[in-house]
XYZ file of C-alpha atoms in Angstrom:
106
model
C 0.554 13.086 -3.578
C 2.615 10.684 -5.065
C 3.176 8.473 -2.101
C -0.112 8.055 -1.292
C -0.346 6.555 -5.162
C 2.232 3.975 -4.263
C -0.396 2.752 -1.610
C -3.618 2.825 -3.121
C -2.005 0.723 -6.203
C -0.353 -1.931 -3.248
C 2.868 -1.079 -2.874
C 4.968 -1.084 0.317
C 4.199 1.192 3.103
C 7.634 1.812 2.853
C 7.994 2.797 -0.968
C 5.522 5.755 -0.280
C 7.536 7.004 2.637
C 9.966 9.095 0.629
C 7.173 10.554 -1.620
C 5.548 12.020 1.178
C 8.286 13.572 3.154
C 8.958 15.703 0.019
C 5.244 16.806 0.174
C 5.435 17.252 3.952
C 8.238 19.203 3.596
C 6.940 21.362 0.955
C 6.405 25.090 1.690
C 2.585 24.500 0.913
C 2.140 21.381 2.784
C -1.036 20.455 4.256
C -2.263 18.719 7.388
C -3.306 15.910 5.502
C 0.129 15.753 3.573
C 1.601 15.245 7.187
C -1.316 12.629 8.219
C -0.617 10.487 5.308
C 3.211 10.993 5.973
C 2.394 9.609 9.787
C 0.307 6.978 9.108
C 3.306 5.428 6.758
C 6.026 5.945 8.822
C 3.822 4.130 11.617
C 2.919 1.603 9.244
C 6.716 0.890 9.097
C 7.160 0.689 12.302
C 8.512 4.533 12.734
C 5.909 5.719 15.639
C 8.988 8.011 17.122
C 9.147 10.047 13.447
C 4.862 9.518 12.931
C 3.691 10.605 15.932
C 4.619 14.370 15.879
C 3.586 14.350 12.304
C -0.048 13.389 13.737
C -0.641 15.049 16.157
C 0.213 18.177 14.448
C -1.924 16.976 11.821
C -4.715 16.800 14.936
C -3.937 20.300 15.778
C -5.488 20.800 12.205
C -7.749 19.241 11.962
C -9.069 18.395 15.349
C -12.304 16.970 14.096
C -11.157 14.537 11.655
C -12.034 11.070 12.688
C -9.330 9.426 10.464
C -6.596 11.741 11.597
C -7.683 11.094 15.188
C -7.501 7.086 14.560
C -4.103 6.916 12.873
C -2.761 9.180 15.565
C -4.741 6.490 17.801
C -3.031 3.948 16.288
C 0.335 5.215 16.738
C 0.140 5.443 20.217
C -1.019 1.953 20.847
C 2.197 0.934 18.430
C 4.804 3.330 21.056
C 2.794 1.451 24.177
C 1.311 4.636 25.200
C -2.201 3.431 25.855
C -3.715 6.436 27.488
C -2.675 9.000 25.061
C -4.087 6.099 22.132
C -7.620 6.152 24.608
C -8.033 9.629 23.960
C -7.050 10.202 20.582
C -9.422 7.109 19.672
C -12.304 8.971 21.805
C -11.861 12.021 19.856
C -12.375 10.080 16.830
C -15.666 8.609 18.302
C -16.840 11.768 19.174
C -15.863 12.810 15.579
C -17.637 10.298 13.945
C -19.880 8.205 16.208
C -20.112 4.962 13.625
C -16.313 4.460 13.249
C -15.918 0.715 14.481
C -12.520 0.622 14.445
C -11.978 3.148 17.288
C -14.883 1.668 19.198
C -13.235 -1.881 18.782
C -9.546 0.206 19.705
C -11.007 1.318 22.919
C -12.501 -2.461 23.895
């Protein structure tokens, strides 16, 4: 994915975002195409547009720690803290060592 490129070589959240709404959009597109397309719009500040992106990228893959987090993350962002406690539990119980949900939850 092209947008997800843009980010590993620096750039702007926001210069991936159009990137990966073609591949989220795309016939073919997979749960991580609409994870990486959530955790840049809520990078930029879009939680309204990244959190149904995430969670149905949760629905998917409802064991993936990192999905769980960003989708975590997003909810802390919109000020909805108890949907953000769960989805960061889920990520804990996903992958036991991840400090960053552990330090989420307090």
């Amino acid at each position: 994915m092209r947008g997800l490129g843009l980010l590993v070589r620096g750039s702007s959240p926001g210069a991936a975002v159009a990137p990966l709404e073609a591949a989220g959009a795309a016939p073919d597109a997979s749960p991580l195409a609409w994870r990486a397309l959530g955790f840049v719009l809520a990078e930029t500040g879009e939680t309204g547009r990244a959190i149904p992106l995430l969670e149905l990228a949760a629905r998917f893959l409802p064991d993936d720690a990192e999905t769980l987090a960003d989708l975590g993350t997003a909810y802390v962002r919109a000020g909805r803290a108890a949907e953000a406690a769960r989805a960061f539990t889920a990520a804990l119980r996903a992958a036991p060592a991840r400090e960053a949900a552990r330090r989420a939850l307090g």
